[in-house]
PDB file of C-alpha atoms in Angstrom:
ATOM      1  CA  UNK A   1      -1.706  -1.559 -23.141  1.00 43.00           C
ATOM      2  CA  UNK A   2      -0.725   2.016 -22.310  1.00 39.00           C
ATOM      3  CA  UNK A   3      -0.455   3.446 -18.793  1.00 37.00           C
ATOM      4  CA  UNK A   4      -3.587   5.493 -19.440  1.00 36.00           C
ATOM      5  CA  UNK A   5      -5.554   2.447 -20.625  1.00 44.00           C
ATOM      6  CA  UNK A   6      -4.361   0.394 -17.642  1.00 42.00           C
ATOM      7  CA  UNK A   7      -5.253   3.138 -15.169  1.00 38.00           C
ATOM      8  CA  UNK A   8      -8.661   3.510 -16.809  1.00 41.00           C
ATOM      9  CA  UNK A   9      -9.220  -0.242 -16.534  1.00 46.00           C
ATOM     10  CA  UNK A  10      -8.176  -0.242 -12.857  1.00 48.00           C
ATOM     11  CA  UNK A  11     -10.605   2.579 -12.156  1.00 45.00           C
ATOM     12  CA  UNK A  12     -13.345   0.812 -14.123  1.00 49.00           C
ATOM     13  CA  UNK A  13     -12.833  -2.260 -11.925  1.00 55.00           C
ATOM     14  CA  UNK A  14     -13.560  -0.177  -8.809  1.00 45.00           C
ATOM     15  CA  UNK A  15     -17.123  -0.036  -7.493  1.00 45.00           C
ATOM     16  CA  UNK A  16     -19.447   2.248  -9.478  1.00 74.00           C
ATOM     17  CA  UNK A  17     -19.579   5.310  -7.265  1.00 85.00           C
ATOM     18  CA  UNK A  18     -19.951   9.036  -7.660  1.00 86.00           C
ATOM     19  CA  UNK A  19     -18.712  12.032  -5.725  1.00 92.00           C
ATOM     20  CA  UNK A  20     -16.057  11.936  -3.055  1.00 94.00           C
ATOM     21  CA  UNK A  21     -15.754   8.158  -2.785  1.00 94.00           C
ATOM     22  CA  UNK A  22     -15.339   7.807  -6.545  1.00 94.00           C
ATOM     23  CA  UNK A  23     -12.686  10.528  -6.578  1.00 95.00           C
ATOM     24  CA  UNK A  24     -10.764   8.989  -3.678  1.00 94.00           C
ATOM     25  CA  UNK A  25     -10.861   5.470  -5.113  1.00 95.00           C
ATOM     26  CA  UNK A  26      -9.899   6.701  -8.579  1.00 96.00           C
ATOM     27  CA  UNK A  27      -6.830   8.453  -7.199  1.00 96.00           C
ATOM     28  CA  UNK A  28      -5.870   5.410  -5.119  1.00 97.00           C
ATOM     29  CA  UNK A  29      -6.266   3.173  -8.200  1.00 97.00           C
ATOM     30  CA  UNK A  30      -3.938   5.467 -10.140  1.00 97.00           C
ATOM     31  CA  UNK A  31      -1.201   5.249  -7.491  1.00 97.00           C
ATOM     32  CA  UNK A  32      -1.648   1.474  -7.178  1.00 98.00           C
ATOM     33  CA  UNK A  33      -1.236   1.170 -10.921  1.00 97.00           C
ATOM     34  CA  UNK A  34       2.040   3.093 -10.919  1.00 96.00           C
ATOM     35  CA  UNK A  35       3.381   0.943  -8.081  1.00 97.00           C
ATOM     36  CA  UNK A  36       2.483  -2.294  -9.894  1.00 97.00           C
ATOM     37  CA  UNK A  37       3.695  -0.909 -13.228  1.00 97.00           C
ATOM     38  CA  UNK A  38       7.260  -0.688 -11.901  1.00 96.00           C
ATOM     39  CA  UNK A  39       7.370  -4.496 -11.871  1.00 97.00           C
ATOM     40  CA  UNK A  40       6.360  -5.031 -15.523  1.00 97.00           C
ATOM     41  CA  UNK A  41       8.423  -7.644 -17.350  1.00 96.00           C
ATOM     42  CA  UNK A  42      10.603  -8.439 -14.328  1.00 97.00           C
ATOM     43  CA  UNK A  43      11.673 -11.847 -13.070  1.00 97.00           C
ATOM     44  CA  UNK A  44      11.215 -12.915  -9.474  1.00 97.00           C
ATOM     45  CA  UNK A  45      14.943 -12.443  -8.974  1.00 96.00           C
ATOM     46  CA  UNK A  46      14.826  -8.868 -10.306  1.00 97.00           C
ATOM     47  CA  UNK A  47      11.813  -8.082  -8.090  1.00 97.00           C
ATOM     48  CA  UNK A  48      13.933  -9.064  -5.099  1.00 96.00           C
ATOM     49  CA  UNK A  49      17.008  -7.010  -6.011  1.00 95.00           C
ATOM     50  CA  UNK A  50      18.247  -4.279  -3.706  1.00 93.00           C
ATOM     51  CA  UNK A  51      19.594  -1.524  -5.933  1.00 92.00           C
ATOM     52  CA  UNK A  52      20.150   1.131  -3.267  1.00 87.00           C
ATOM     53  CA  UNK A  53      21.776   1.094   0.165  1.00 88.00           C
ATOM     54  CA  UNK A  54      18.382   0.469   1.786  1.00 85.00           C
ATOM     55  CA  UNK A  55      16.710  -2.914   2.230  1.00 84.00           C
ATOM     56  CA  UNK A  56      14.009  -1.967  -0.285  1.00 89.00           C
ATOM     57  CA  UNK A  57      13.254  -4.069  -3.342  1.00 95.00           C
ATOM     58  CA  UNK A  58      10.252  -3.912  -5.664  1.00 97.00           C
ATOM     59  CA  UNK A  59       8.597  -7.082  -4.387  1.00 97.00           C
ATOM     60  CA  UNK A  60       9.200  -6.017  -0.804  1.00 96.00           C
ATOM     61  CA  UNK A  61       7.684  -2.591  -1.389  1.00 96.00           C
ATOM     62  CA  UNK A  62       4.553  -4.165  -2.797  1.00 97.00           C
ATOM     63  CA  UNK A  63       4.417  -6.597   0.139  1.00 96.00           C
ATOM     64  CA  UNK A  64       4.741  -3.681   2.544  1.00 95.00           C
ATOM     65  CA  UNK A  65       2.020  -1.628   0.858  1.00 97.00           C
ATOM     66  CA  UNK A  66      -0.227  -4.709   0.805  1.00 97.00           C
ATOM     67  CA  UNK A  67       0.237  -5.287   4.523  1.00 95.00           C
ATOM     68  CA  UNK A  68      -0.195  -1.622   5.359  1.00 94.00           C
ATOM     69  CA  UNK A  69      -3.381  -1.384   3.301  1.00 97.00           C
ATOM     70  CA  UNK A  70      -4.803  -4.501   4.979  1.00 96.00           C
ATOM     71  CA  UNK A  71      -3.908  -3.179   8.427  1.00 94.00           C
ATOM     72  CA  UNK A  72      -5.442   0.222   7.836  1.00 95.00           C
ATOM     73  CA  UNK A  73      -8.608  -1.272   6.328  1.00 96.00           C
ATOM     74  CA  UNK A  74      -8.868  -3.437   9.438  1.00 96.00           C
ATOM     75  CA  UNK A  75      -8.383  -0.339  11.556  1.00 96.00           C
ATOM     76  CA  UNK A  76     -11.343   1.380   9.871  1.00 96.00           C
ATOM     77  CA  UNK A  77     -13.575  -1.521  10.900  1.00 95.00           C
ATOM     78  CA  UNK A  78     -12.069  -2.723  14.192  1.00 95.00           C
ATOM     79  CA  UNK A  79     -10.019   0.195  15.471  1.00 94.00           C
ATOM     80  CA  UNK A  80      -6.592  -0.076  17.084  1.00 91.00           C
ATOM     81  CA  UNK A  81      -7.142  -3.697  18.161  1.00 90.00           C
ATOM     82  CA  UNK A  82      -6.534  -4.700  14.539  1.00 89.00           C
ATOM     83  CA  UNK A  83      -2.960  -3.395  14.715  1.00 85.00           C
ATOM     84  CA  UNK A  84      -0.032  -4.186  16.960  1.00 80.00           C
ATOM     85  CA  UNK A  85       0.971  -2.030  19.897  1.00 81.00           C
ATOM     86  CA  UNK A  86       4.135  -0.716  18.267  1.00 79.00           C
ATOM     87  CA  UNK A  87       5.407   0.584  21.617  1.00 80.00           C
ATOM     88  CA  UNK A  88       5.563  -2.998  22.940  1.00 84.00           C
ATOM     89  CA  UNK A  89       7.297  -4.606  19.972  1.00 80.00           C
ATOM     90  CA  UNK A  90      10.500  -6.508  20.678  1.00 86.00           C
ATOM     91  CA  UNK A  91      13.646  -6.571  18.592  1.00 89.00           C
ATOM     92  CA  UNK A  92      12.461  -9.924  17.197  1.00 88.00           C
ATOM     93  CA  UNK A  93       9.106  -8.359  16.253  1.00 83.00           C
ATOM     94  CA  UNK A  94      10.890  -5.572  14.379  1.00 82.00           C
ATOM     95  CA  UNK A  95      13.143  -8.090  12.610  1.00 83.00           C
ATOM     96  CA  UNK A  96      10.096 -10.082  11.514  1.00 84.00           C
ATOM     97  CA  UNK A  97       8.425  -6.872  10.340  1.00 81.00           C
ATOM     98  CA  UNK A  98      11.510  -6.151   8.196  1.00 85.00           C
ATOM     99  CA  UNK A  99      10.633  -9.258   6.144  1.00 87.00           C
ATOM    100  CA  UNK A 100       7.687  -7.243   4.776  1.00 87.00           C
ATOM    101  CA  UNK A 101      10.236  -5.227   2.789  1.00 89.00           C
ATOM    102  CA  UNK A 102      11.983  -8.227   1.179  1.00 92.00           C
ATOM    103  CA  UNK A 103      11.180 -11.010  -1.245  1.00 94.00           C
ATOM    104  CA  UNK A 104      11.638 -14.147   0.825  1.00 93.00           C
ATOM    105  CA  UNK A 105      12.626 -17.582  -0.503  1.00 93.00           C
ATOM    106  CA  UNK A 106       9.643 -19.166  -2.236  1.00 95.00           C
ATOM    107  CA  UNK A 107       7.837 -15.879  -2.845  1.00 96.00           C
ATOM    108  CA  UNK A 108       7.094 -14.916  -6.418  1.00 98.00           C
ATOM    109  CA  UNK A 109       6.335 -11.586  -7.996  1.00 98.00           C
ATOM    110  CA  UNK A 110       3.083 -13.017  -9.370  1.00 98.00           C
ATOM    111  CA  UNK A 111       2.075 -14.110  -5.861  1.00 98.00           C
ATOM    112  CA  UNK A 112       2.966 -10.747  -4.332  1.00 97.00           C
ATOM    113  CA  UNK A 113       0.977  -8.909  -7.020  1.00 98.00           C
ATOM    114  CA  UNK A 114      -2.033 -11.226  -6.607  1.00 98.00           C
ATOM    115  CA  UNK A 115      -1.996 -10.645  -2.853  1.00 98.00           C
ATOM    116  CA  UNK A 116      -1.872  -6.892  -3.460  1.00 98.00           C
ATOM    117  CA  UNK A 117      -4.791  -7.071  -5.900  1.00 98.00           C
ATOM    118  CA  UNK A 118      -6.876  -8.908  -3.315  1.00 98.00           C
ATOM    119  CA  UNK A 119      -6.047  -6.383  -0.572  1.00 97.00           C
ATOM    120  CA  UNK A 120      -6.936  -3.541  -2.957  1.00 98.00           C
ATOM    121  CA  UNK A 121     -10.233  -5.180  -3.878  1.00 97.00           C
ATOM    122  CA  UNK A 122     -11.177  -5.530  -0.212  1.00 96.00           C
ATOM    123  CA  UNK A 123     -10.249  -1.928   0.568  1.00 97.00           C
ATOM    124  CA  UNK A 124     -12.245  -0.648  -2.407  1.00 96.00           C
ATOM    125  CA  UNK A 125     -15.242  -2.706  -1.325  1.00 96.00           C
ATOM    126  CA  UNK A 126     -14.954  -1.371   2.227  1.00 95.00           C
ATOM    127  CA  UNK A 127     -14.771   2.254   1.085  1.00 94.00           C
ATOM    128  CA  UNK A 128     -17.689   1.739  -1.299  1.00 94.00           C
ATOM    129  CA  UNK A 129     -19.932   0.223   1.369  1.00 94.00           C
ATOM    130  CA  UNK A 130     -18.833   1.991   4.556  1.00 95.00           C
ATOM    131  CA  UNK A 131     -21.829   3.868   5.968  1.00 94.00           C
ATOM    132  CA  UNK A 132     -19.863   6.953   7.037  1.00 95.00           C
ATOM    133  CA  UNK A 133     -16.420   8.205   5.976  1.00 96.00           C
ATOM    134  CA  UNK A 134     -16.487  10.514   9.011  1.00 97.00           C
ATOM    135  CA  UNK A 135     -16.527   7.586  11.485  1.00 95.00           C
ATOM    136  CA  UNK A 136     -13.375   7.713  13.627  1.00 96.00           C
ATOM    137  CA  UNK A 137     -11.187   5.326  15.571  1.00 96.00           C
ATOM    138  CA  UNK A 138      -8.386   6.095  18.054  1.00 93.00           C
ATOM    139  CA  UNK A 139      -4.948   5.511  16.551  1.00 92.00           C
ATOM    140  CA  UNK A 140      -2.952   2.511  17.778  1.00 87.00           C
ATOM    141  CA  UNK A 141      -0.071   2.977  20.167  1.00 82.00           C
ATOM    142  CA  UNK A 142       3.033   3.874  18.204  1.00 82.00           C
ATOM    143  CA  UNK A 143       5.976   6.204  18.800  1.00 82.00           C
ATOM    144  CA  UNK A 144       5.114   8.141  15.623  1.00 84.00           C
ATOM    145  CA  UNK A 145       1.545   9.018  16.721  1.00 84.00           C
ATOM    146  CA  UNK A 146       0.878  11.786  19.210  1.00 82.00           C
ATOM    147  CA  UNK A 147      -1.377  11.162  22.205  1.00 77.00           C
ATOM    148  CA  UNK A 148      -5.082  10.513  21.886  1.00 84.00           C
ATOM    149  CA  UNK A 149      -5.647  11.172  18.195  1.00 91.00           C
ATOM    150  CA  UNK A 150      -8.519   9.771  16.170  1.00 95.00           C
ATOM    151  CA  UNK A 151      -8.617   9.282  12.417  1.00 95.00           C
ATOM    152  CA  UNK A 152     -11.699   9.151  10.266  1.00 97.00           C
ATOM    153  CA  UNK A 153     -12.155   6.490   7.600  1.00 97.00           C
ATOM    154  CA  UNK A 154     -11.565   9.297   5.072  1.00 97.00           C
ATOM    155  CA  UNK A 155      -8.244  10.190   6.735  1.00 96.00           C
ATOM    156  CA  UNK A 156      -7.195   6.537   6.723  1.00 97.00           C
ATOM    157  CA  UNK A 157      -7.967   6.262   3.003  1.00 96.00           C
ATOM    158  CA  UNK A 158      -5.908   9.384   2.332  1.00 96.00           C
ATOM    159  CA  UNK A 159      -3.074   7.832   4.374  1.00 95.00           C
ATOM    160  CA  UNK A 160      -3.235   4.621   2.300  1.00 97.00           C
ATOM    161  CA  UNK A 161      -3.173   6.754  -0.842  1.00 97.00           C
ATOM    162  CA  UNK A 162      -0.186   8.774   0.390  1.00 97.00           C
ATOM    163  CA  UNK A 163       1.753   5.671   1.398  1.00 96.00           C
ATOM    164  CA  UNK A 164       1.039   4.038  -1.960  1.00 97.00           C
ATOM    165  CA  UNK A 165       2.173   7.138  -3.866  1.00 97.00           C
ATOM    166  CA  UNK A 166       5.327   7.495  -1.772  1.00 96.00           C
ATOM    167  CA  UNK A 167       6.295   3.878  -2.314  1.00 95.00           C
ATOM    168  CA  UNK A 168       5.490   4.084  -6.028  1.00 96.00           C
ATOM    169  CA  UNK A 169       8.176   6.779  -6.162  1.00 94.00           C
ATOM    170  CA  UNK A 170      10.603   4.542  -4.286  1.00 93.00           C
ATOM    171  CA  UNK A 171       9.759   1.721  -6.680  1.00 95.00           C
ATOM    172  CA  UNK A 172      10.412   3.900  -9.704  1.00 95.00           C
ATOM    173  CA  UNK A 173      13.928   4.665  -8.464  1.00 94.00           C
ATOM    174  CA  UNK A 174      14.625   0.991  -7.793  1.00 95.00           C
ATOM    175  CA  UNK A 175      13.293  -0.057 -11.211  1.00 96.00           C
ATOM    176  CA  UNK A 176      15.335   2.572 -13.016  1.00 95.00           C
ATOM    177  CA  UNK A 177      18.408   1.243 -11.191  1.00 94.00           C
ATOM    178  CA  UNK A 178      17.693  -2.300 -12.395  1.00 95.00           C
ATOM    179  CA  UNK A 179      17.358  -1.682 -16.122  1.00 93.00           C
ATOM    180  CA  UNK A 180      16.696   1.983 -16.819  1.00 93.00           C
ATOM    181  CA  UNK A 181      12.920   1.522 -17.220  1.00 92.00           C
ATOM    182  CA  UNK A 182      10.727   4.316 -15.881  1.00 87.00           C
ATOM    183  CA  UNK A 183       7.059   4.524 -14.984  1.00 84.00           C
ATOM    184  CA  UNK A 184       6.690   7.896 -16.643  1.00 79.00           C
ATOM    185  CA  UNK A 185       8.716  10.009 -19.011  1.00 67.00           C
TER     186      UNK A 185
END
């Protein structure tokens, strides 16, 4: 199956929508595909390899994007209470959070990808059924957010899309370092 066919299938699996929601979900599906595509034909061991000086590995990137997507989808529905107060996190909390960027003992690539597919399905369903993309929530407390800022559901979806695209690029570099395979080109 080619990249184009796979992307088309991913988009076809999304809810049947038109207009803005269809465009947003189609673009998100495309970036999700490229992130997942970096793991094609890899073993669990390869998915856990660190090929750069950072802690990042392919399985860990997908775990991180899965968790971020779940958190932000929860934020759309429940606001900042669905996320931690990042300003109150302890060193132990940050160390535990770092596990989201690694393949841990017992984790498999197939399991990580299945978890990601489920998170994506739930996000797509939320975006398809949400009454108003303009509905806003105040951002959670975090050192990287300024003051009393609110994000709309639309803005959150664009953030999920941006994060997915950014990490797909990271994943492409890691994959190329493993065996020379590329997502494009």
